[in-house]
PDB file of C-alpha atoms in Angstrom:
ATOM      1  CA  MET A   1       7.457   8.915 -12.122  1.00 78.00           C
ATOM      2  CA  ASP A   2       8.518   6.927 -15.161  1.00 91.00           C
ATOM      3  CA  ILE A   3       6.751   3.744 -16.235  1.00 93.00           C
ATOM      4  CA  ASN A   4       9.586   1.426 -15.154  1.00 95.00           C
ATOM      5  CA  LYS A   5       9.705   2.823 -11.625  1.00 93.00           C
ATOM      6  CA  LEU A   6       5.910   2.676 -11.350  1.00 93.00           C
ATOM      7  CA  SER A   7       5.836  -0.922 -12.616  1.00 95.00           C
ATOM      8  CA  SER A   8       8.527  -1.889 -10.145  1.00 95.00           C
ATOM      9  CA  LYS A   9       6.575  -0.395  -7.222  1.00 94.00           C
ATOM     10  CA  ILE A  10       3.361  -2.178  -8.247  1.00 94.00           C
ATOM     11  CA  ILE A  11       5.072  -5.541  -8.711  1.00 96.00           C
ATOM     12  CA  GLY A  12       6.898  -5.090  -5.406  1.00 95.00           C
ATOM     13  CA  ALA A  13       3.609  -4.391  -3.633  1.00 95.00           C
ATOM     14  CA  ALA A  14       2.034  -7.500  -5.177  1.00 96.00           C
ATOM     15  CA  ILE A  15       4.990  -9.630  -4.072  1.00 96.00           C
ATOM     16  CA  GLU A  16       4.754  -8.274  -0.521  1.00 95.00           C
ATOM     17  CA  VAL A  17       1.042  -9.095  -0.371  1.00 97.00           C
ATOM     18  CA  HIS A  18       1.652 -12.616  -1.656  1.00 96.00           C
ATOM     19  CA  LYS A  19       4.503 -13.170   0.820  1.00 97.00           C
ATOM     20  CA  ALA A  20       2.322 -12.008   3.705  1.00 96.00           C
ATOM     21  CA  LEU A  21      -0.825 -13.938   2.761  1.00 96.00           C
ATOM     22  CA  GLY A  22       0.523 -16.961   0.923  1.00 96.00           C
ATOM     23  CA  PRO A  23      -1.417 -18.963  -1.647  1.00 95.00           C
ATOM     24  CA  GLY A  24      -4.975 -20.254  -1.510  1.00 95.00           C
ATOM     25  CA  LEU A  25      -7.121 -17.217  -0.735  1.00 96.00           C
ATOM     26  CA  LEU A  26      -9.874 -15.724  -2.834  1.00 96.00           C
ATOM     27  CA  GLU A  27      -8.906 -13.091  -5.380  1.00 96.00           C
ATOM     28  CA  SER A  28     -10.949 -10.509  -3.473  1.00 96.00           C
ATOM     29  CA  ALA A  29      -8.704 -10.912  -0.414  1.00 96.00           C
ATOM     30  CA  TYR A  30      -5.568 -10.288  -2.464  1.00 96.00           C
ATOM     31  CA  GLU A  31      -7.222  -7.340  -4.203  1.00 95.00           C
ATOM     32  CA  GLU A  32      -8.164  -5.665  -0.930  1.00 95.00           C
ATOM     33  CA  CYS A  33      -4.694  -6.148   0.529  1.00 96.00           C
ATOM     34  CA  LEU A  34      -2.995  -4.962  -2.660  1.00 96.00           C
ATOM     35  CA  CYS A  35      -5.092  -1.785  -2.613  1.00 94.00           C
ATOM     36  CA  TYR A  36      -4.015  -1.203   0.981  1.00 95.00           C
ATOM     37  CA  GLU A  37      -0.341  -1.871   0.175  1.00 95.00           C
ATOM     38  CA  LEU A  38      -0.467   0.523  -2.787  1.00 94.00           C
ATOM     39  CA  SER A  39      -2.007   3.220  -0.594  1.00 94.00           C
ATOM     40  CA  LEU A  40       0.875   2.794   1.878  1.00 93.00           C
ATOM     41  CA  GLN A  41       3.229   3.577  -1.006  1.00 89.00           C
ATOM     42  CA  CYS A  42       1.154   6.666  -1.928  1.00 87.00           C
ATOM     43  CA  LEU A  43      -0.094   5.107  -5.157  1.00 87.00           C
ATOM     44  CA  SER A  44      -3.756   5.590  -5.974  1.00 81.00           C
ATOM     45  CA  GLN A  45      -5.798   2.929  -7.730  1.00 74.00           C
ATOM     46  CA  GLU A  46      -9.244   2.318  -9.134  1.00 75.00           C
ATOM     47  CA  THR A  47     -11.123  -0.880  -8.390  1.00 66.00           C
TER      48      THR A  47
END
């Protein structure tokens, strides 16, 4: 996967998380949900 496609998937996942949760939560909540969203898209991550 090229860097542009990967970047697009990551940014898309972050946007989906923000749309679902909205503003005002702790960073840890967004981080946990972003990790879950990335796993749904078969992207691994390190925390």
